[in-house]
PDB file of C-alpha atoms in Angstrom:
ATOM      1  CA  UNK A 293       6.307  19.560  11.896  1.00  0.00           C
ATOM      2  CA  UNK A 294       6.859  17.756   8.256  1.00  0.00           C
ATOM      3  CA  UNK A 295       9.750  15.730  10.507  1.00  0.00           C
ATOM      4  CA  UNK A 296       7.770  13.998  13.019  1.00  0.00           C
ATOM      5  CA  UNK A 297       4.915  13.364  10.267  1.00  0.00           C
ATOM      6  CA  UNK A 298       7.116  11.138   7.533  1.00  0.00           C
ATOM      7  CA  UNK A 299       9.095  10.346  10.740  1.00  0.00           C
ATOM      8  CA  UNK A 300       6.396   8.576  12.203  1.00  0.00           C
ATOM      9  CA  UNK A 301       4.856   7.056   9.161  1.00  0.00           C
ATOM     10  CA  UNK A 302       8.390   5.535   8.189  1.00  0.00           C
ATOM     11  CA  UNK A 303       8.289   4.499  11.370  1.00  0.00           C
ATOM     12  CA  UNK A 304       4.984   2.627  11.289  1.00  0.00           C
ATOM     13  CA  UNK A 305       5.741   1.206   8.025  1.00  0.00           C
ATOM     14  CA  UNK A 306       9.210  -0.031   9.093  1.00  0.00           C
ATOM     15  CA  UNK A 307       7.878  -1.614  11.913  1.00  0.00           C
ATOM     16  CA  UNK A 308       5.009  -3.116   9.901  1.00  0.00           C
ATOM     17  CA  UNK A 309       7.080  -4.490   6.751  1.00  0.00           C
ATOM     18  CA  UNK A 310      10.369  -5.376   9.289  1.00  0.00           C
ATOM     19  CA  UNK A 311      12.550  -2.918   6.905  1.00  0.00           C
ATOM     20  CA  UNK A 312      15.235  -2.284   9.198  1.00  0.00           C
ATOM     21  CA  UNK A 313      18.077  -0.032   8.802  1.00  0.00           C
ATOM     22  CA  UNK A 314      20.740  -2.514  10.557  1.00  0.00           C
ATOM     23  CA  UNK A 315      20.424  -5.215  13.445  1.00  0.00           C
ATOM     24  CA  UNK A 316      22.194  -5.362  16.697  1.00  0.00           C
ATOM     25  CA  UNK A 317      23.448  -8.720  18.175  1.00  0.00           C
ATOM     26  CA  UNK A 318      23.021  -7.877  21.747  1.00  0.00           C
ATOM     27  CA  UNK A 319      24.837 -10.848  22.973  1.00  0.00           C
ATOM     28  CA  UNK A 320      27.705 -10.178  20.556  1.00  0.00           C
ATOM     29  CA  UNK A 321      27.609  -6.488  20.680  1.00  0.00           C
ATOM     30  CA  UNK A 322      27.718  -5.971  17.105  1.00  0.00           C
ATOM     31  CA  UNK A 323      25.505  -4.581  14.566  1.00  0.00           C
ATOM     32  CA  UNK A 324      24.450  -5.988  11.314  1.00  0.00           C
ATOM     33  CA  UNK A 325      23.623  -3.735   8.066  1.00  0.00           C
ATOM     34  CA  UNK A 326      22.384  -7.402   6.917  1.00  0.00           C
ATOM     35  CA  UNK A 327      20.688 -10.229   7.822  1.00  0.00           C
ATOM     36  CA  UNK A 328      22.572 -12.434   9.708  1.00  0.00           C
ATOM     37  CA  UNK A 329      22.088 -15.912  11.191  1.00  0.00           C
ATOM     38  CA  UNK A 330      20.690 -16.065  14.272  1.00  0.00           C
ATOM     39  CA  UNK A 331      23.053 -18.537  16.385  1.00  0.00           C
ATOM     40  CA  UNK A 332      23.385 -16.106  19.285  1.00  0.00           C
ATOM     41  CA  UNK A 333      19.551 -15.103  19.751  1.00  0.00           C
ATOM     42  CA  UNK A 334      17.292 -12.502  17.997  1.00  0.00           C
ATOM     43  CA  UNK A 335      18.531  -9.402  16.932  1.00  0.00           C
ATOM     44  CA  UNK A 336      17.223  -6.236  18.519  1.00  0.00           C
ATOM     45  CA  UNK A 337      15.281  -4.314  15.503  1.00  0.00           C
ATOM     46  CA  UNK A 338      14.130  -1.063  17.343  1.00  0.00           C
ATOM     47  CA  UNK A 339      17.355   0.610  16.642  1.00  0.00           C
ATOM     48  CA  UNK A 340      17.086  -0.009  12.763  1.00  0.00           C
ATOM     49  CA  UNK A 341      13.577   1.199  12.810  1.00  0.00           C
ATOM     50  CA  UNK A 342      14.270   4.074  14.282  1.00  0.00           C
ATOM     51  CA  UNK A 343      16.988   5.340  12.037  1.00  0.00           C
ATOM     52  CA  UNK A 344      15.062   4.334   9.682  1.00  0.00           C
ATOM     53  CA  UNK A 345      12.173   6.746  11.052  1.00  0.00           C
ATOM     54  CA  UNK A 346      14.700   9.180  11.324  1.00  0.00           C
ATOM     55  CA  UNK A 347      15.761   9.325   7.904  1.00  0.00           C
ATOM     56  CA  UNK A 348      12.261   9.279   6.295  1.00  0.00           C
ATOM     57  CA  UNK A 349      11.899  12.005   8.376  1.00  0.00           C
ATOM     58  CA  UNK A 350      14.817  14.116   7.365  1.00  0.00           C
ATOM     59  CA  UNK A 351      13.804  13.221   3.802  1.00  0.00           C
ATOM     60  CA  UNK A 352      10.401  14.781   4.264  1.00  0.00           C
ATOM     61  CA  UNK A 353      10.958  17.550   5.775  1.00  0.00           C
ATOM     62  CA  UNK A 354      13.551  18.596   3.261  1.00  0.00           C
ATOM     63  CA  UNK A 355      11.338  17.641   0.337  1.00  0.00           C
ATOM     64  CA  UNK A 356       7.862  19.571   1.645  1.00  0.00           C
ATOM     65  CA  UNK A 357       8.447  23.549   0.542  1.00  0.00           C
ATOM     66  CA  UNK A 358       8.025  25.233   4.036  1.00  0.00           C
ATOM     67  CA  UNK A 359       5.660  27.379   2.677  1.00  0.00           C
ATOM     68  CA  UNK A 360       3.462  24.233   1.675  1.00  0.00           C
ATOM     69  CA  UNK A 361       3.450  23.214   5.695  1.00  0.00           C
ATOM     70  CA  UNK A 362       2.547  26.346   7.174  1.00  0.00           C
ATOM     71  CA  UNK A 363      -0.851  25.813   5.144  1.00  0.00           C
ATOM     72  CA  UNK A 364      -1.603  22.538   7.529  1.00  0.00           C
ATOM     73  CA  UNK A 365      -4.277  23.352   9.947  1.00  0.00           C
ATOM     74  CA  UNK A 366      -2.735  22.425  13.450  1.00  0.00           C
ATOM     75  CA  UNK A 367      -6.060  20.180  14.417  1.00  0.00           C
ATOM     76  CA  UNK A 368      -5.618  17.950  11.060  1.00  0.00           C
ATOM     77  CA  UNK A 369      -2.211  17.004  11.516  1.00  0.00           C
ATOM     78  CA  UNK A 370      -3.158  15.475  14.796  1.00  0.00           C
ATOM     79  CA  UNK A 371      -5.269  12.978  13.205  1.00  0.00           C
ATOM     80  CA  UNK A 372      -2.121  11.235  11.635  1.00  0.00           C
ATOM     81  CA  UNK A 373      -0.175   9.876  14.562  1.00  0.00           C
ATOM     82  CA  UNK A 374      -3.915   8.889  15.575  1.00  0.00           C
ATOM     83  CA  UNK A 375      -4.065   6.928  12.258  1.00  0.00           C
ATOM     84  CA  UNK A 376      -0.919   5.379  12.795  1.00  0.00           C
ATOM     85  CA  UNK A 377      -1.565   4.582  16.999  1.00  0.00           C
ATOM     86  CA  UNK A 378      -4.629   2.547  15.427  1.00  0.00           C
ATOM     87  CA  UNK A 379      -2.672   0.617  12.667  1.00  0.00           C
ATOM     88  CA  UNK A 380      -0.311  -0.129  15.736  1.00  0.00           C
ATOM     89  CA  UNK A 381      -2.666  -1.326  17.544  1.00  0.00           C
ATOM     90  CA  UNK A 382      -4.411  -3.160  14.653  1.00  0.00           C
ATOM     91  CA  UNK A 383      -1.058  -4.846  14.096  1.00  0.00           C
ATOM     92  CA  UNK A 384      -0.935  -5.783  17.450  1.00  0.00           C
ATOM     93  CA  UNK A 385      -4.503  -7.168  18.136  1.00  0.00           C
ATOM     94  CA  UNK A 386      -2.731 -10.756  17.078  1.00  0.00           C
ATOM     95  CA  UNK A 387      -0.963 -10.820  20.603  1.00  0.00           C
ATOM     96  CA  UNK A 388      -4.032 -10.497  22.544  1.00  0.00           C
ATOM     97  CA  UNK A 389      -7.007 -12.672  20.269  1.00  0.00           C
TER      98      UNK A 389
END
């Protein structure tokens, strides 16, 4: 359960702040642990973000004492993700106005 919380914060937050793990140059097939100049097109982000997610969530789940998550009522920790579906969307918004 700890996981997919800090997994999907991380997540959020990477998305939101562009903190990428690594790029990949799709029409080079490569990826990039750094910034690299765009001559071939714009690098594909979703990969870095998820690692990213993935290892925020590793790190949270070892760092919370099991103990300490078994104490989390079930119908609070669904109102995270909801908080972080509305930042998304918040983010967002500037697509559509």
């Amino acid at each position: 359960m700890m996981f997919s919380l800090f997994a999907c914060v991380t997540y959020t937050l990477a998305y939101y702040f562009d903190w990428s793990l690594f790029q990949y140059a799709l029409a080079e097939n490569r990826f990039y642990f750094f910034v690299q100049d765009s001559g071939s097109g714009p690098p594909i982000l979703w990969y870095g973000w998820l690692a990213t997610a993935v290892l925020g969530g590793a790190a949270g789940a070892v760092i919370v004492p099991p103990r300490l998550s078994a104490k989390l009522p079930g119908d609070l920790v669904w109102l995270l993700p909801l908080a972080v579906i509305v930042a998304a969307l918040i983010y967002e918004k500037r697509w559509f106005v």
